[in-house]
Amino acid sequence: MNARREPIGVFGAGYVGLVTAVGFAELGSEVWCVDIDEAKIEKLRRGEVPIFEPGLAELLERHRDRLHFSTSPRETIENARLLFVAVGTPPTYAGDADLGAVLSVVAEMPVSADYALVMKSTVPCGTGRAILRMLEEQGRSGIAYVSCPEFLKEGSAIADFANPDRVVVGEDGAGWAADAVCALYEPLGAPLVRTDVASAEMIKLAANAFLATKISFINEIANVCEETGANVLEVARGVGLDDRIGPKFLSAGIGYGGSCFTKDVSALKLLAANSGYHFQLLGAVIEVNELQKRRVIAKLGRHLGELAGKRIGLLGLAFKPNTDDMRGASSLVLASRLVAEGAHVRAYDPVATEQALVVMPSLDCATSVQEAVAGADAVVLVTEWPEFLALDWSELARTMHGTVVIDGRNALDADAVRAAGLRYEGIGLG
Ligand code: UGA
């Protein structure tokens, strides 16, 4: 045991919880991680990783002696005073964040000022205050409350933990606890943003909403480029060199996916609405994204005419490369719309097939690119996995029935596709 590092407890062994657990273990902390899912905890105890995240398995293995997994919070509470909450806050049917799992964990918290609840889960602004009020009403007040939102990206979560752009620590008088959380992150050398709880909660929502806005903005620019002959890659390059705008998150495509942007943009819009403010911009961000996912259907229609009976090969299913996460994936909308039009869809993803079949059990999944593409009238690149960027298009073209390739991420080598005798179309390329 590393005596100099504060031990921590982590409630929730999902993406955020596991990355937080192994990240702090790597920095030298003993970590007690709790999850209600017995099968998941059993796997973790055996050293198996329940999710696909590059680098996670290696860190779990390296720090097996420092990482303790359990379904009961007792051991966690006995060994750590900083109790990180990293459970899911999925959208409710109304589009708000469902705080059910968060509240179940809060119910397990010790009634003592010697402990701190450190909120990692993304929660609506005002949640920290509401939790403290609730505990007070129940006669269970005492625990310190710190908001410490997570900014990791799936697929690069381990690197994001180790190199954060900033660490946000919000407190409303939680003194020692906020200092202890800051001390935990101190070795990473990132700028610390110390603020109040409500502002910390809002920083997280505002950051995700702004990034989603950037994507919907460049997607609309791409759509106008298609009408005017401009090339969105050139436009994004020229615009992104402006220091005030920056080059990141200006890649046009077939819409953003994942659980976070979809959920958080909607949650922020509803949070505003519930407090009497109509957040017009976010309504447009959401609508543009939904339409963007469907634009490929129109592109295919322009090339192929009637889609009924046509064979479409989809390359990629995950919402982005390096993850098996299918939540909010554009592929789901695309595949189900194509099937509804009467097309035959065959998809291939190097990692996400199993997860995709959970959501779309009838999806025809291939076991290789070649199998997905053979006999296809058109092929759509949905997820820019590295292995799709180096395909031999001449070889693939020989097995296709048609000649259309739609590059939904502007990631393929257009010249190589055209040289194979295929018709290439990207997003917003003029
Ligand atoms: C996002 C944020 O980037 C993280 O900072 C945040 O911590 C996380 O949500 C969260 O709230 O937990 P993530 O959903 O893992 O991370 O993925 P991103 O890399 O942000 O990509 C989201 C989607 O946007 C993907 O579908 C991606 O293909 C799309 N995207 C991204 C674009 O279409 N264009 C771009 O320029 C960038």
Short mmCIF file of N, CA, C and O in Angstrom, two decimals, residues 16 18 133 230 286 321 338-339 356 379:
data_model
loop_
_atom_site.label_atom_id
_atom_site.label_comp_id
_atom_site.label_asym_id
_atom_site.label_seq_id
_atom_site.Cartn_x
_atom_site.Cartn_y
_atom_site.Cartn_z
N VAL A 16 -16.78 5.63 -16.62
CA VAL A 16 -16.18 6.68 -15.79
C VAL A 16 -15.61 6.09 -14.51
O VAL A 16 -14.48 6.40 -14.12
N LEU A 18 -14.58 2.96 -13.79
CA LEU A 18 -13.38 2.13 -13.97
C LEU A 18 -12.16 2.95 -14.34
O LEU A 18 -11.06 2.71 -13.86
N ARG A 133 -29.88 19.01 0.65
CA ARG A 133 -31.17 19.35 1.27
C ARG A 133 -31.92 18.07 1.65
O ARG A 133 -32.44 17.92 2.75
N ALA A 230 -18.39 24.69 -52.29
CA ALA A 230 -17.23 24.83 -51.40
C ALA A 230 -16.92 23.48 -50.77
O ALA A 230 -17.75 22.57 -50.80
N ILE A 286 -29.90 19.87 -31.67
CA ILE A 286 -30.45 18.51 -31.63
C ILE A 286 -31.10 18.17 -32.98
O ILE A 286 -30.87 17.10 -33.55
N PRO A 321 -14.72 5.46 -33.42
CA PRO A 321 -13.73 4.39 -33.34
C PRO A 321 -13.23 4.16 -31.91
O PRO A 321 -13.38 5.02 -31.04
N LEU A 338 -32.81 2.47 -43.52
CA LEU A 338 -32.59 1.72 -44.77
C LEU A 338 -33.48 0.48 -44.82
O LEU A 338 -34.08 0.18 -45.86
N VAL A 339 -33.55 -0.22 -43.69
CA VAL A 339 -34.40 -1.42 -43.64
C VAL A 339 -35.85 -1.02 -43.88
O VAL A 339 -36.59 -1.69 -44.63
N ALA A 356 -24.08 -4.12 -30.88
CA ALA A 356 -25.07 -3.70 -31.88
C ALA A 356 -26.23 -4.69 -31.92
O ALA A 356 -27.40 -4.30 -32.03
N VAL A 379 -21.72 1.27 -50.55
CA VAL A 379 -21.06 1.08 -49.26
C VAL A 379 -21.03 2.42 -48.54
O VAL A 379 -20.77 3.45 -49.17
#
